[in-house]
Amino acid sequence: MTQRHLRRPDVEHMTGLSRSSLYAMMQKGQFPRPVRLGERAVAWPESAVRDWLASRPVANSNIG
């Protein structure tokens, strides 16, 4: 099965994070780094982004 790769706008949409937040979190080791697709192109493996999302705490909807 082929791994799908997501470009930054897709990662931002999927995670709800801004560009600056993504890069700040990568700098701290809190978000997966992209892989190089070409000389000037990078993308994130979709599985890495989904795994990161799955590891995040879930908000309790019973609050309030």
PDB file of C-alpha atoms in Angstrom:
ATOM      1  CA  MET A   1       0.000   0.000   0.000  1.00  0.00           C
ATOM      2  CA  THR A   2       1.327   3.439  -0.915  1.00  0.00           C
ATOM      3  CA  GLN A   3       1.879   6.007   1.811  1.00  0.00           C
ATOM      4  CA  ARG A   4       0.014   9.263   1.208  1.00  0.00           C
ATOM      5  CA  HIS A   5       1.858  12.503   1.952  1.00  0.00           C
ATOM      6  CA  LEU A   6       0.241  15.765   3.023  1.00  0.00           C
ATOM      7  CA  ARG A   7       1.469  19.235   2.145  1.00  0.00           C
ATOM      8  CA  ARG A   8       1.496  21.956   4.803  1.00  0.00           C
ATOM      9  CA  PRO A   9      -1.953  23.480   4.056  1.00  0.00           C
ATOM     10  CA  ASP A  10      -3.503  20.005   4.399  1.00  0.00           C
ATOM     11  CA  VAL A  11      -1.667  19.416   7.698  1.00  0.00           C
ATOM     12  CA  GLU A  12      -2.835  22.810   8.985  1.00  0.00           C
ATOM     13  CA  HIS A  13      -6.419  21.983   8.042  1.00  0.00           C
ATOM     14  CA  MET A  14      -6.256  18.488   9.510  1.00  0.00           C
ATOM     15  CA  THR A  15      -4.712  19.580  12.828  1.00  0.00           C
ATOM     16  CA  GLY A  16      -6.172  23.059  13.230  1.00  0.00           C
ATOM     17  CA  LEU A  17      -2.656  24.394  13.826  1.00  0.00           C
ATOM     18  CA  SER A  18      -1.142  27.433  12.144  1.00  0.00           C
ATOM     19  CA  ARG A  19       2.090  27.350  10.181  1.00  0.00           C
ATOM     20  CA  SER A  20       4.016  29.007  12.994  1.00  0.00           C
ATOM     21  CA  SER A  21       2.585  26.580  15.568  1.00  0.00           C
ATOM     22  CA  LEU A  22       3.548  23.582  13.436  1.00  0.00           C
ATOM     23  CA  TYR A  23       7.133  24.739  13.064  1.00  0.00           C
ATOM     24  CA  ALA A  24       7.439  25.740  16.731  1.00  0.00           C
ATOM     25  CA  MET A  25       6.178  22.311  17.797  1.00  0.00           C
ATOM     26  CA  MET A  26       8.576  20.571  15.394  1.00  0.00           C
ATOM     27  CA  GLN A  27      11.441  22.590  16.880  1.00  0.00           C
ATOM     28  CA  LYS A  28      10.465  21.310  20.355  1.00  0.00           C
ATOM     29  CA  GLY A  29      10.066  17.724  19.134  1.00  0.00           C
ATOM     30  CA  GLN A  30       6.312  17.840  19.737  1.00  0.00           C
ATOM     31  CA  PHE A  31       5.208  17.326  16.136  1.00  0.00           C
ATOM     32  CA  PRO A  32       6.552  15.005  13.404  1.00  0.00           C
ATOM     33  CA  ARG A  33       8.965  16.488  10.899  1.00  0.00           C
ATOM     34  CA  PRO A  34       8.164  16.360   7.189  1.00  0.00           C
ATOM     35  CA  VAL A  35      10.046  14.284   4.657  1.00  0.00           C
ATOM     36  CA  ARG A  36      11.750  15.807   1.636  1.00  0.00           C
ATOM     37  CA  LEU A  37       9.938  15.116  -1.644  1.00  0.00           C
ATOM     38  CA  GLY A  38      12.252  17.118  -3.856  1.00  0.00           C
ATOM     39  CA  GLU A  39      14.772  19.917  -3.742  1.00  0.00           C
ATOM     40  CA  ARG A  40      12.260  22.451  -2.419  1.00  0.00           C
ATOM     41  CA  ALA A  41       9.235  20.352  -1.475  1.00  0.00           C
ATOM     42  CA  VAL A  42       8.389  18.636   1.798  1.00  0.00           C
ATOM     43  CA  ALA A  43       5.325  16.783   3.045  1.00  0.00           C
ATOM     44  CA  TRP A  44       4.226  14.833   6.091  1.00  0.00           C
ATOM     45  CA  PRO A  45       3.334  11.151   5.910  1.00  0.00           C
ATOM     46  CA  GLU A  46      -0.410  11.025   6.551  1.00  0.00           C
ATOM     47  CA  SER A  47       0.105   8.173   9.015  1.00  0.00           C
ATOM     48  CA  ALA A  48       2.480  10.317  11.122  1.00  0.00           C
ATOM     49  CA  VAL A  49      -0.072  13.137  11.328  1.00  0.00           C
ATOM     50  CA  ARG A  50      -2.911  10.722  12.153  1.00  0.00           C
ATOM     51  CA  ASP A  51      -0.775   9.041  14.840  1.00  0.00           C
ATOM     52  CA  TRP A  52       0.022  12.449  16.342  1.00  0.00           C
ATOM     53  CA  LEU A  53      -3.679  13.373  16.368  1.00  0.00           C
ATOM     54  CA  ALA A  54      -4.579  10.050  17.993  1.00  0.00           C
ATOM     55  CA  SER A  55      -2.030  10.690  20.744  1.00  0.00           C
ATOM     56  CA  ARG A  56      -3.567  14.036  21.697  1.00  0.00           C
ATOM     57  CA  PRO A  57      -5.856  14.254  24.741  1.00  0.00           C
ATOM     58  CA  VAL A  58      -9.562  14.333  23.983  1.00  0.00           C
ATOM     59  CA  ALA A  59     -11.617  17.200  25.394  1.00  0.00           C
ATOM     60  CA  ASN A  60     -14.341  16.235  27.834  1.00  0.00           C
ATOM     61  CA  SER A  61     -17.669  17.311  26.305  1.00  0.00           C
ATOM     62  CA  ASN A  62     -19.425  16.974  29.691  1.00  0.00           C
ATOM     63  CA  ILE A  63     -17.800  20.107  31.099  1.00  0.00           C
ATOM     64  CA  GLY A  64     -20.243  22.915  31.865  1.00  0.00           C
TER      65      GLY A  64
END
